[in-house]
Short mmCIF file of C-alpha atoms and ligand atoms in Angstrom, two decimals:
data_model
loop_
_atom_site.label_atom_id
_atom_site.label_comp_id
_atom_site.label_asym_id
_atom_site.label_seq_id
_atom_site.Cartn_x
_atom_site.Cartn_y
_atom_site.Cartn_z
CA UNK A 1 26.38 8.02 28.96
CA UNK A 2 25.75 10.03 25.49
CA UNK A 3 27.86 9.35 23.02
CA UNK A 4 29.37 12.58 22.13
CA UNK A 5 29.73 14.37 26.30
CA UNK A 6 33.63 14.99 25.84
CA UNK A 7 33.12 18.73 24.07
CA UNK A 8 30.23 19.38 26.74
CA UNK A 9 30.47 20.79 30.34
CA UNK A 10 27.00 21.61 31.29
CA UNK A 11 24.49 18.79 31.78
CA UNK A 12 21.51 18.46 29.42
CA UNK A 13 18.67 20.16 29.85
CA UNK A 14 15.78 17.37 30.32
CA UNK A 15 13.41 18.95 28.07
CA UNK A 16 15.58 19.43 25.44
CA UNK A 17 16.71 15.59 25.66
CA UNK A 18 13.36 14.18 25.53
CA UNK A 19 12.77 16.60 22.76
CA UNK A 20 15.69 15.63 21.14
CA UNK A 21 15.74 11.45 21.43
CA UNK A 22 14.88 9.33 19.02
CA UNK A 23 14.65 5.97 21.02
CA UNK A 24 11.09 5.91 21.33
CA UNK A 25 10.51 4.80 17.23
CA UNK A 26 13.64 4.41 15.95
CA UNK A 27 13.91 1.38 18.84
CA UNK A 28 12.70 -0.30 15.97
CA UNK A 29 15.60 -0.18 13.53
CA UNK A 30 17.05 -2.12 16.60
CA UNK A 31 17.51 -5.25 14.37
CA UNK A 32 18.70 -3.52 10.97
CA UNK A 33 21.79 -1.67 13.46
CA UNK A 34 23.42 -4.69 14.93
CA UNK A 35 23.46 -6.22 11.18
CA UNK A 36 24.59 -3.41 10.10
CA UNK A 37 27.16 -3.03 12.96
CA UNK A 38 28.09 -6.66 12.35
CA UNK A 39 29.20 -5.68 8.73
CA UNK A 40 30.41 -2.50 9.75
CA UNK A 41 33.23 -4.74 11.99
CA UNK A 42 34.18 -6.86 9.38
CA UNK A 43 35.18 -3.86 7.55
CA UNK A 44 37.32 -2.92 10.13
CA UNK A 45 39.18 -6.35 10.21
CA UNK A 46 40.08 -5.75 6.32
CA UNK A 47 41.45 -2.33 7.34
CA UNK A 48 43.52 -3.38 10.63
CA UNK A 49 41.24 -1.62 13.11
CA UNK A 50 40.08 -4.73 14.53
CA UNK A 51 41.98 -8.37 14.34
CA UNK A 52 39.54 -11.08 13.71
CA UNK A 53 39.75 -12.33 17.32
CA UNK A 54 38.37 -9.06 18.39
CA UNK A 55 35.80 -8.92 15.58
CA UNK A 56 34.24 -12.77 16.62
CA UNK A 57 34.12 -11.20 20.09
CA UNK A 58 31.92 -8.53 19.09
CA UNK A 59 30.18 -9.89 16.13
CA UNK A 60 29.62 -12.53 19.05
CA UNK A 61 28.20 -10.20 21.69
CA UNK A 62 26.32 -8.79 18.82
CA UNK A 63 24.38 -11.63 17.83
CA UNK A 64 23.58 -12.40 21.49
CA UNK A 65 21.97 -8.44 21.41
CA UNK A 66 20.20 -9.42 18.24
CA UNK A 67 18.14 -12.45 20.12
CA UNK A 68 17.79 -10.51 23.08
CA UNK A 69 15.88 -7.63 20.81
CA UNK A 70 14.18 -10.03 18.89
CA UNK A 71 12.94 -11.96 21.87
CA UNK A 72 11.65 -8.38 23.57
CA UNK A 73 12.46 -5.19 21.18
CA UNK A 74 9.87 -2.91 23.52
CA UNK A 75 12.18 -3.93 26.20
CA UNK A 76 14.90 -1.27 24.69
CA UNK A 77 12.06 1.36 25.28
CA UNK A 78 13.21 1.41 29.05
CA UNK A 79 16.49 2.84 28.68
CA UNK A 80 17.63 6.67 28.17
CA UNK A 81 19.87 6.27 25.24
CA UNK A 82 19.66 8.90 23.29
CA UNK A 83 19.16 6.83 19.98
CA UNK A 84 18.91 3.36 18.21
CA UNK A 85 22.75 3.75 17.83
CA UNK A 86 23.49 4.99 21.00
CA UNK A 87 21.50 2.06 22.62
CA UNK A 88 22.92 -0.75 20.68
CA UNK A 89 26.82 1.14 21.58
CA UNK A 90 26.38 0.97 24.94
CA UNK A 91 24.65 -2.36 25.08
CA UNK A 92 27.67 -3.67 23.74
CA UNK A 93 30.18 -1.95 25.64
CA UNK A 94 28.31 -3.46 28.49
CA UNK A 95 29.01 -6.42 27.12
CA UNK A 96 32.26 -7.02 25.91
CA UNK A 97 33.59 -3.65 27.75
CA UNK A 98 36.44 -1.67 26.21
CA UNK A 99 36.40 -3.29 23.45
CA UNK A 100 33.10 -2.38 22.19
CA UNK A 101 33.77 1.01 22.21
CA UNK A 102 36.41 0.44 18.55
CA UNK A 103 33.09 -0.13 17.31
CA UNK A 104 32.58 3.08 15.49
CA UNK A 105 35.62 3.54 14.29
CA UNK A 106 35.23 5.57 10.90
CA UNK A 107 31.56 5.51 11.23
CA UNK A 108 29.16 7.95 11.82
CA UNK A 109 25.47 7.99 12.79
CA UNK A 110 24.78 9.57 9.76
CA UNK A 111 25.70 6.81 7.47
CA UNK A 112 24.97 4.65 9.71
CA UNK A 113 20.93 5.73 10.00
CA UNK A 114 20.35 5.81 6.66
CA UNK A 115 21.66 1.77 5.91
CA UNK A 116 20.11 1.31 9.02
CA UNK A 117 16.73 3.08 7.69
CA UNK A 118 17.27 1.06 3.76
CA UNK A 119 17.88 -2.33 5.57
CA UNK A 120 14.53 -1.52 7.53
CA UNK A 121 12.72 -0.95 4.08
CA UNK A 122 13.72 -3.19 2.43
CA UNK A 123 12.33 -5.89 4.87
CA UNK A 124 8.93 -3.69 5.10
CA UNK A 125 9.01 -4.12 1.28
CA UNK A 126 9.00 -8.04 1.21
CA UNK A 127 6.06 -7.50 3.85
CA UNK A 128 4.01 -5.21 1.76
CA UNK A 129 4.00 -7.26 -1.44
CA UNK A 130 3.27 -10.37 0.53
CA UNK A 131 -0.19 -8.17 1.83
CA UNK A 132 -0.35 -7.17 -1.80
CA UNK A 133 -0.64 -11.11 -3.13
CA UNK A 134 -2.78 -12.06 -0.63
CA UNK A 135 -5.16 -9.45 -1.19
CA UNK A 136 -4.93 -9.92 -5.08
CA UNK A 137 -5.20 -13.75 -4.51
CA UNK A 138 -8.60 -12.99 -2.41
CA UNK A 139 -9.68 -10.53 -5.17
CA UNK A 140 -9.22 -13.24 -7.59
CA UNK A 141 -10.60 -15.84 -5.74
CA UNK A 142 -13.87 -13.99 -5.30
CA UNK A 143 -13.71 -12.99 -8.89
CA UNK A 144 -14.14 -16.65 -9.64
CA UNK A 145 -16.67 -17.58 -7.06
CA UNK A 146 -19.19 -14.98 -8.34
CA UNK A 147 -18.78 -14.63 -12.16
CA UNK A 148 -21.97 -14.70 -12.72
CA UNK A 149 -23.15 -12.25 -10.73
CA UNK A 150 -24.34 -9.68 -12.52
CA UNK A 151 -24.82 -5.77 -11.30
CA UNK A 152 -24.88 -2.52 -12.32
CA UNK A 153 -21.94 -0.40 -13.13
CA UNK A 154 -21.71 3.04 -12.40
CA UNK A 155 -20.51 6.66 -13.51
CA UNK A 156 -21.16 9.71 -11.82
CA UNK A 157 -22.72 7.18 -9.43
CA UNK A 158 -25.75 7.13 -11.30
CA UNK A 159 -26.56 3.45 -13.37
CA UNK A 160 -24.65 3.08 -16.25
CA UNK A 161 -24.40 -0.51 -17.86
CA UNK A 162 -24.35 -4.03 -16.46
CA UNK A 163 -21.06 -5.75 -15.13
CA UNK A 164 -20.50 -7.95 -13.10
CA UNK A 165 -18.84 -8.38 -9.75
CA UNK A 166 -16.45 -10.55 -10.80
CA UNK A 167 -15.37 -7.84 -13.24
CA UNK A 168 -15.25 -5.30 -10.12
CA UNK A 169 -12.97 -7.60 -8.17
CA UNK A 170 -10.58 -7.75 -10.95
CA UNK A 171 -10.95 -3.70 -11.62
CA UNK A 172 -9.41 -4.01 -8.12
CA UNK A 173 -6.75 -6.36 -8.35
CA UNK A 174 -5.54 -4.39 -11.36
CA UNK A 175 -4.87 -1.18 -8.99
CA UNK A 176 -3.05 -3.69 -6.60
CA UNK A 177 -0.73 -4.71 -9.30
CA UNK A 178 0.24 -1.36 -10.07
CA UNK A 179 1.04 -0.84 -6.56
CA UNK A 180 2.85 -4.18 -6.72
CA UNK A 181 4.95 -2.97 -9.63
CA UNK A 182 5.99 0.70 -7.75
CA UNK A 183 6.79 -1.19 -4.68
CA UNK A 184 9.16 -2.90 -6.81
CA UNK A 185 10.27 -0.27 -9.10
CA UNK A 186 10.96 1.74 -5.26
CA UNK A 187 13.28 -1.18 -4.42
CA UNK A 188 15.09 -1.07 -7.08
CA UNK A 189 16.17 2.58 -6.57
CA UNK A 190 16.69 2.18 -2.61
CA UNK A 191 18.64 -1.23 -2.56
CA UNK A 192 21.90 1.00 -2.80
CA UNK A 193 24.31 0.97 0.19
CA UNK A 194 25.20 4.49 2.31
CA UNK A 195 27.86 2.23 4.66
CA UNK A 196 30.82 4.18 3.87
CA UNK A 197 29.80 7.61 3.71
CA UNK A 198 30.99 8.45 6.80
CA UNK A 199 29.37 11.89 8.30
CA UNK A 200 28.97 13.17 4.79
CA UNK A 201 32.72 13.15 3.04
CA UNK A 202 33.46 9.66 3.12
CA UNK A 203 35.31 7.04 5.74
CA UNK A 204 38.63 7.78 6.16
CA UNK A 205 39.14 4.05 6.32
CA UNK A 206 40.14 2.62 3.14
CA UNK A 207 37.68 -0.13 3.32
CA UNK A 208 35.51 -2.15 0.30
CA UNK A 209 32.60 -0.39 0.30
CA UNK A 210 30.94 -2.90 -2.62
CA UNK A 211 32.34 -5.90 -0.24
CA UNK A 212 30.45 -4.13 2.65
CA UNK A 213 27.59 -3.73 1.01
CA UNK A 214 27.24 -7.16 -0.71
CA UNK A 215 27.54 -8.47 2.96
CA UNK A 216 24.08 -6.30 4.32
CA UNK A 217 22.71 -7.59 0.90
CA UNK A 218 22.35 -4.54 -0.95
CA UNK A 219 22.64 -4.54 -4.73
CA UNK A 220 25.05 -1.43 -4.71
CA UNK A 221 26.68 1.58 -3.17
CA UNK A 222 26.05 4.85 -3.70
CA UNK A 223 28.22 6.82 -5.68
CA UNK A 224 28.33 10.38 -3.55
CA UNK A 225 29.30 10.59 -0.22
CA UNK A 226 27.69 14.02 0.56
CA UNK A 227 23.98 12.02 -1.44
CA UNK A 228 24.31 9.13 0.83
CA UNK A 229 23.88 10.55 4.27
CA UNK A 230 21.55 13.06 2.48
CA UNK A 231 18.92 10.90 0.52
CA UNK A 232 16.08 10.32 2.13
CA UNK A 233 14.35 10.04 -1.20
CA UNK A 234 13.55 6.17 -0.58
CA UNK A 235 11.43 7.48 2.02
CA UNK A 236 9.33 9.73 -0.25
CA UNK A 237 9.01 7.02 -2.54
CA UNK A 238 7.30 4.66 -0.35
CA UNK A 239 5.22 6.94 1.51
CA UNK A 240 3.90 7.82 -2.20
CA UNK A 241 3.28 4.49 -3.02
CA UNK A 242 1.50 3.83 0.68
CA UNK A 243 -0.74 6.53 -0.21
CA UNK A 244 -1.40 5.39 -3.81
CA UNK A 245 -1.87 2.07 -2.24
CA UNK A 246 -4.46 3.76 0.18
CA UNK A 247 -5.72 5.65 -2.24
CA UNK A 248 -6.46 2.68 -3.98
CA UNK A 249 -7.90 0.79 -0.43
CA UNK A 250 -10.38 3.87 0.04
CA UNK A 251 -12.10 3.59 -3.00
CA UNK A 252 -12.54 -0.07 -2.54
CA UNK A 253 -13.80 0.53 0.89
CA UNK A 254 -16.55 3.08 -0.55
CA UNK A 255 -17.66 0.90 -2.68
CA UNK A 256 -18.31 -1.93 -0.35
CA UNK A 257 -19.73 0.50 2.05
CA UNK A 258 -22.31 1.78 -0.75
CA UNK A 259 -22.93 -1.81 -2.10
CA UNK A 260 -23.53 -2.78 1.99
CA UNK A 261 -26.39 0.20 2.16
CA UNK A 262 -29.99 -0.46 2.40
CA UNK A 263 -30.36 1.40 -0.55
CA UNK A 264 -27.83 -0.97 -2.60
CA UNK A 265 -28.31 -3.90 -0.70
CA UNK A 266 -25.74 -6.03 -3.23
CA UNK A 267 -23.82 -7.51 -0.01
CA UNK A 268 -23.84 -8.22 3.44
CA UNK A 269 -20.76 -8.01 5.60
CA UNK A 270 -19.83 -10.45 7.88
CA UNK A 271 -20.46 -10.34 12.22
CA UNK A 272 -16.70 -10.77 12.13
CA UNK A 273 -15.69 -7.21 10.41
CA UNK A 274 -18.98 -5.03 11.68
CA UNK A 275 -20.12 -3.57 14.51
CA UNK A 276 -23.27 -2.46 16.59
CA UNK A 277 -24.63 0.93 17.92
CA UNK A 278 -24.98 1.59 21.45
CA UNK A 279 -28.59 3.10 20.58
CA UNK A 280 -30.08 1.71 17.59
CA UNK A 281 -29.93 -2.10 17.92
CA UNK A 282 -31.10 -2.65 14.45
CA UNK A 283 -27.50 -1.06 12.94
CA UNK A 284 -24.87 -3.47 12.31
CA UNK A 285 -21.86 -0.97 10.90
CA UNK A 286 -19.28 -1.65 8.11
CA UNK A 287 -16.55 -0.03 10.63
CA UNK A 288 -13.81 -1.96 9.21
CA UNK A 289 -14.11 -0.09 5.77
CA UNK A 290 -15.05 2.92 6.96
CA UNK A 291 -11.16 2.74 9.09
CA UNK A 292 -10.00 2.04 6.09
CA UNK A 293 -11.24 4.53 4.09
CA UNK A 294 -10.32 6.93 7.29
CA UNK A 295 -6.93 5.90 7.58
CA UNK A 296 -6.12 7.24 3.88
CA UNK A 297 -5.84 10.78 5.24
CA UNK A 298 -3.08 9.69 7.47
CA UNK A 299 -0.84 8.46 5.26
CA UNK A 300 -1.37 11.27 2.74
CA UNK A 301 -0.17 13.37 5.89
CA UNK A 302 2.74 11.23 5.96
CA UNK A 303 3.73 12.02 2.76
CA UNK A 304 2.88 15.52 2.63
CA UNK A 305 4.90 16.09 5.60
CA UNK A 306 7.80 14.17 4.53
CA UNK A 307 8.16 16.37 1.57
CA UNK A 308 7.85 19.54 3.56
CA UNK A 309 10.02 18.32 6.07
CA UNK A 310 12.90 17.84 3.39
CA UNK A 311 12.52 20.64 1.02
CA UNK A 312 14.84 23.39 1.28
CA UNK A 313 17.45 21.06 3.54
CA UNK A 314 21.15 22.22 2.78
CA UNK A 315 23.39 18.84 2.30
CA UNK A 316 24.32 17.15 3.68
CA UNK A 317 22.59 15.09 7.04
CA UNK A 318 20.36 17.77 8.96
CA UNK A 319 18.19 16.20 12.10
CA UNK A 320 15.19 17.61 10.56
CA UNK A 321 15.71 14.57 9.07
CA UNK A 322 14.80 12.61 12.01
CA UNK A 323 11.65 13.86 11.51
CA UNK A 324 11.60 11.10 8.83
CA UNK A 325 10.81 7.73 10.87
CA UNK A 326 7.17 8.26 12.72
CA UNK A 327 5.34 9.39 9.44
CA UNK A 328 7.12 6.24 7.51
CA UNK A 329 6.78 3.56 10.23
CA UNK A 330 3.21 4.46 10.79
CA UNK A 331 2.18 5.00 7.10
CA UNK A 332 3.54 1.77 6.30
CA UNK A 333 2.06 0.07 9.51
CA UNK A 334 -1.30 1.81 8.22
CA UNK A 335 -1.32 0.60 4.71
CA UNK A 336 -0.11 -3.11 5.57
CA UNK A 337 -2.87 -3.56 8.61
CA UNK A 338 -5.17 -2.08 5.72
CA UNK A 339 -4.83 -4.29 3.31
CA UNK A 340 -4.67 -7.44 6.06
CA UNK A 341 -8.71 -6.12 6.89
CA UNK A 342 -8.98 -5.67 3.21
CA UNK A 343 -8.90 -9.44 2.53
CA UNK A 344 -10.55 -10.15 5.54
CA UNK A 345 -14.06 -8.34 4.57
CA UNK A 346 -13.72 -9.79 1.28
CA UNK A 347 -13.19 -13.46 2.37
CA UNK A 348 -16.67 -13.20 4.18
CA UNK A 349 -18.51 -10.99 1.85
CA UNK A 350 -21.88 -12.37 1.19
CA UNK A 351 -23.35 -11.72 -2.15
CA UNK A 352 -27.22 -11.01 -2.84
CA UNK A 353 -27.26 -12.13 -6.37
CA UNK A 354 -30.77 -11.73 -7.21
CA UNK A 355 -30.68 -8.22 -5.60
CA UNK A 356 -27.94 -7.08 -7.75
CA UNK A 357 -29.11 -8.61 -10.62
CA UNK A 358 -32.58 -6.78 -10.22
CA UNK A 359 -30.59 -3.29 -10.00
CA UNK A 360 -28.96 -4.04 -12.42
CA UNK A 361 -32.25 -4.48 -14.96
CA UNK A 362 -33.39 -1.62 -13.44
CA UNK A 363 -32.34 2.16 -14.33
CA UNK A 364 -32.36 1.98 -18.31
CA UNK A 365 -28.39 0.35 -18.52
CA UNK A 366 -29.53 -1.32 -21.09
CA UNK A 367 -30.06 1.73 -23.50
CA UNK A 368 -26.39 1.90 -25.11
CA UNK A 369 -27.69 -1.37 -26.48
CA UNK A 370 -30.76 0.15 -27.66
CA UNK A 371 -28.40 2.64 -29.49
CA UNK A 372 -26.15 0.05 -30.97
CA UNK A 373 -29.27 -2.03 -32.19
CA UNK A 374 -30.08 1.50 -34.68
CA UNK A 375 -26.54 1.64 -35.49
CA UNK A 376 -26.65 -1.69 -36.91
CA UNK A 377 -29.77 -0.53 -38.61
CA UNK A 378 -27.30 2.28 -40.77
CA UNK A 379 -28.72 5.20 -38.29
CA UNK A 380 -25.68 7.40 -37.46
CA UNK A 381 -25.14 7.06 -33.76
CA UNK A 382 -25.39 10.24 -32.68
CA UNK A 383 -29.00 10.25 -34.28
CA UNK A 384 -29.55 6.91 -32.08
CA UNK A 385 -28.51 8.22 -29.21
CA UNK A 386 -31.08 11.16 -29.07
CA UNK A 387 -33.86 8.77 -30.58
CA UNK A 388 -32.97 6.07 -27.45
CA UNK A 389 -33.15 9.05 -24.92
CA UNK A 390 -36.59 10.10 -26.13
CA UNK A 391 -37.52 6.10 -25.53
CA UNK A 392 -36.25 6.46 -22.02
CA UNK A 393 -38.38 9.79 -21.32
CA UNK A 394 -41.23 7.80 -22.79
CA UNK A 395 -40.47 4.56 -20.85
CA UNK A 396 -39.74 6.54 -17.28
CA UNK A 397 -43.50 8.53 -17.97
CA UNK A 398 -44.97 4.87 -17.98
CA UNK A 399 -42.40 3.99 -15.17
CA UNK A 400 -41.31 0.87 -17.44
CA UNK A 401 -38.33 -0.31 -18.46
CA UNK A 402 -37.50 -0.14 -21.95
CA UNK A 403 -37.91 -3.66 -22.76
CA UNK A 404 -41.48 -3.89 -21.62
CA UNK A 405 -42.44 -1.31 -24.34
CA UNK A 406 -44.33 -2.74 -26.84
CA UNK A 407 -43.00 -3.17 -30.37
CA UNK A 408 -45.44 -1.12 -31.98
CA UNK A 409 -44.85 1.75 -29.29
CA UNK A 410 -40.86 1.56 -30.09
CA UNK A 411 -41.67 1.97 -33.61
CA UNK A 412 -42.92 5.04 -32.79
CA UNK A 413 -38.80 6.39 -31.83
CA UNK A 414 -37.67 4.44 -34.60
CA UNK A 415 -39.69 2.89 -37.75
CA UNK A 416 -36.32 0.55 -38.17
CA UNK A 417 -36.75 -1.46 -34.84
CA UNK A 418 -38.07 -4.79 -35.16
CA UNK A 419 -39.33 -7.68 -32.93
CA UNK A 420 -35.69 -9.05 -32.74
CA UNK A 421 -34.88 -6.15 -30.43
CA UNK A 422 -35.75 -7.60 -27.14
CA UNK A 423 -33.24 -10.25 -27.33
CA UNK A 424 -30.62 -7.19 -27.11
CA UNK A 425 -32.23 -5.63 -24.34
CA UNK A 426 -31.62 -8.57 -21.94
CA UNK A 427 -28.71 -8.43 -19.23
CA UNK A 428 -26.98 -11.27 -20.89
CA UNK A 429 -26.46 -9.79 -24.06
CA UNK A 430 -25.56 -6.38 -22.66
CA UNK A 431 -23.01 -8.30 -20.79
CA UNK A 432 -21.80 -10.60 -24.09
CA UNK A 433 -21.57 -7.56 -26.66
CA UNK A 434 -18.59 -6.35 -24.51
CA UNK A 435 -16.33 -9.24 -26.43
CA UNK A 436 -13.29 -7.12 -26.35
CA UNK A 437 -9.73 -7.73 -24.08
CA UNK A 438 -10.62 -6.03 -20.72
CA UNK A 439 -14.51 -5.87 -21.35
CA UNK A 440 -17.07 -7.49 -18.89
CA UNK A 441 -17.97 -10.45 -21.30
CA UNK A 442 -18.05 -13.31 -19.73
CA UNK A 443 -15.47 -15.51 -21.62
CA UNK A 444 -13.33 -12.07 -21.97
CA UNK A 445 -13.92 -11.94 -17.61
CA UNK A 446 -12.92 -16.06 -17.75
CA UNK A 447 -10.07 -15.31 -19.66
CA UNK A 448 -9.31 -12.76 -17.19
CA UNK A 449 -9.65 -14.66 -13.92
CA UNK A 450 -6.97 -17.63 -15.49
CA UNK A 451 -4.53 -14.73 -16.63
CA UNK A 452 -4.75 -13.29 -13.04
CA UNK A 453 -4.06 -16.68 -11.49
CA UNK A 454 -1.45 -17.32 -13.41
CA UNK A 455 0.42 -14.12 -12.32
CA UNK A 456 -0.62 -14.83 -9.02
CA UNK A 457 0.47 -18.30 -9.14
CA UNK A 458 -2.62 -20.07 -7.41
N1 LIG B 501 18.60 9.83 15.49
C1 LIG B 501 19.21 10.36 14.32
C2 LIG B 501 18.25 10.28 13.14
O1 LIG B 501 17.34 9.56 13.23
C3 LIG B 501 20.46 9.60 13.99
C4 LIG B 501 21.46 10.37 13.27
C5 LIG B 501 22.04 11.37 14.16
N2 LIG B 501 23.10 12.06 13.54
C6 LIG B 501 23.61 13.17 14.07
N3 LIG B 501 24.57 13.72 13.44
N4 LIG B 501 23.14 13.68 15.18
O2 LIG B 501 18.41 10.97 12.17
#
């Protein structure tokens, strides 16, 4: 039976119901509604709506719902309940019978989906930033175990000085901090209770609303009734920082994928995160990035669509806002299974050290040194910089690199070079001249790696 038939004499029309119920995703807030239903009877003890007897007996019957859904929460998917709340209301009027149905005294589904909705967030939160560690801890880890590799970096995707991939891992682990921090910064802002609300003016029960909410573990409660049942800004906020997150997952991918390339040839994914092609038997495919990088666009729909979906809403609760839980549940889903493959293709990465290091000698990255060698000489470094570019014209015509021009034909660019040039030309001093915090030298990258464990804690 629906929850709300009393004002209704015609039946339903079928298409509008299935159009209409939520049951099919928001079955999964299954867990967050008896706890919050739990709580919600309590309240009603303090207020005389319930005496305690009655509020074991249904906090009792309750619980016993809360292992049953835990045990098998797709099994809710074969009822016809309209909603999450509907389901768990009859569920316990089945149950515990007349009783159950005091349940929602001075409640309504509109405060009661959005603590429902927070509870489930907050829990996806604490999921997230455990994904998050264990991706920076592999990042870290891998940082460590190849410090010495060296390869080029790149601009404009063209060669542009040496680094090394150690310094790449942790060029990742900083953007996975950041998105640490905004999950954090997010849960700050959302861990404020709605329970209370009512539809949108308020309970007309005079219960504790700080007491409620310090029982469902949230920090607060919010301060406006009509906001509460309203705010769906929570929601927003995650599915931006899922997409920064992805954002952030995307670009890592690429770069794998480009390093995994015959062309690059700087790694080799493992059998366990590739795949074949049905025709060309030599391919083995980096699909696991390439999802990855593919299931960005999602979750940027997400978001988009969450903010279209809410703009323009009049307060207070509209269903549009239903619309809210499939984009969330699945961008979140999305960006946690992400990061899970993430670590995996990084845990098995194999590195092809010399190969990297030869790219990396190759394509003139070793010219800002060239132009940092005159500068030292008291030549003005703009003037350096054209008289190194001329060297690299010269050196490409004899399809050299710069350091196997001879002294005497370097002299020619610049009468000021001497023989003690070559020593600056070689990957290991292109690498230690970047002494500064956050440069690529290697006691600056060491330094690095121990500060990252150390936030880390491993
Ligand atoms: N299924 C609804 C949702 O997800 C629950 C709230 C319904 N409220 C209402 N007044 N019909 O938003």
């Amino acid at each position: 039976m629906a929850l709300w038939g009393g004002r209704f004499s015609q039946m339903v029309d079928q298409k509008f119901k299935s159009f209409n119920d939520s049951l099919r995703f928001d079955y999964r807030l299954a867990e967050q509604d008896i706890i919050g239903s739990v709580a919600w009877s309590r309240a009603l003890v303090t207020v005389g709506i319930l005496s305690e007897l009655e509020q074991q007996q249904l906090a009792h019957a309750l619980n016993l719902l809360l292992e049953e859904v835990r045990a098998a929460p797709e099994a809710i998917l074969a009822s016809d309940a309209e909603d999450i709340h509907s389901w768990v209301e009859q569920r316990l009027i089945e149950k515990v019978g007349n009783l159950g149905k005091k349940l929602h005294t001075g409640r309504s589904r509109n405060d009661q989906v959005a603590t429902d909705l927070k509870l489930w967030c907050k829990i996806q939160i604490a999921n997230l930033l455990s994904a998050l560690r264990q991706l920076q801890q592999v990042l870290v880890l891998t940082a460590q175990a190849n410090k010495d590799v060296i390869m080029p970096g790149y601009t404009h995707l063209q060669r542009a000085q040496p680094v090394t991939f150690a310094h790449w891992c942790l060029a990742y682990n900083e953007m996975l901090s950041r998105d640490e921090s905004r999950l954090q910064d997010t849960l700050k802002r959302l861990d404020v209770s709605p329970l209370g609300a009512g539809a949108l003016a308020g309970t007309a029960y005079a219960i504790d609303r700080e007491q409620l909410a310090g029982w469902l573990g949230f920090a607060t409660t919010t301060r406006n009734s009509l906001d509460s049942v309203s705010d769906r800004d929570h929601v927003l906020e995650l599915l931006s920082d899922a997409a920064i997150g992805m954002i952030h997952l995307s670009r890592f991918a690429e770069d794998l994928i480009f390093f995994n390339t015959g062309e690059a040839g700087f790694i080799e994914l493992s059998d366990r995160v590739t795949s074949g092609s049905s025709l060309m038997p030599q391919k083995k495919n980096p699909d696991a990035l390439e999802l990855i990088r593919g299931k960005c666009g999602r979750v940027q729909g997400a978001l988009i669509g969450m903010m279209m979906t809410l703009k323009g809403l009049p307060l207070a609760y509209n269903k549009d806002m239903q619309e809210d839980k499939a984009g969330l549940f699945d961008a979140l889903d999305t960006w946690l299974d992400c990061m899970h493959i993430a670590a995996l293709v990084l845990d098995d990465i194999q590195l092809k050290r010399s190969r990297c290091c030869e790219a990396a000698q190759q394509g003139y990255a070793n010219a800002t040194e060239l132009a940092d060698y005159l500068v030292a000489r008291g030549i003005p470094f703009r003037e350096a910089h054209h008289i190194v570019g001329k060297a690299v014209v010269e050196a490409i015509r004899q399809k050299l690199p710069l350091e196997a021009l001879t002294l005497a034909q370097l002299q020619t660019f610049s009468p000021v070079i001497g023989d003690d040039v070559y020593s600056i030309l070689t990957l290991t001093s292109c690498l230690a001249q970047r002494n500064v915090k956050g440069g690529v030298a290697p006691n600056q990258v060491s330094q690095a790696i121990i500060d990252a464990k150390q936030r880390l804690m491993i």
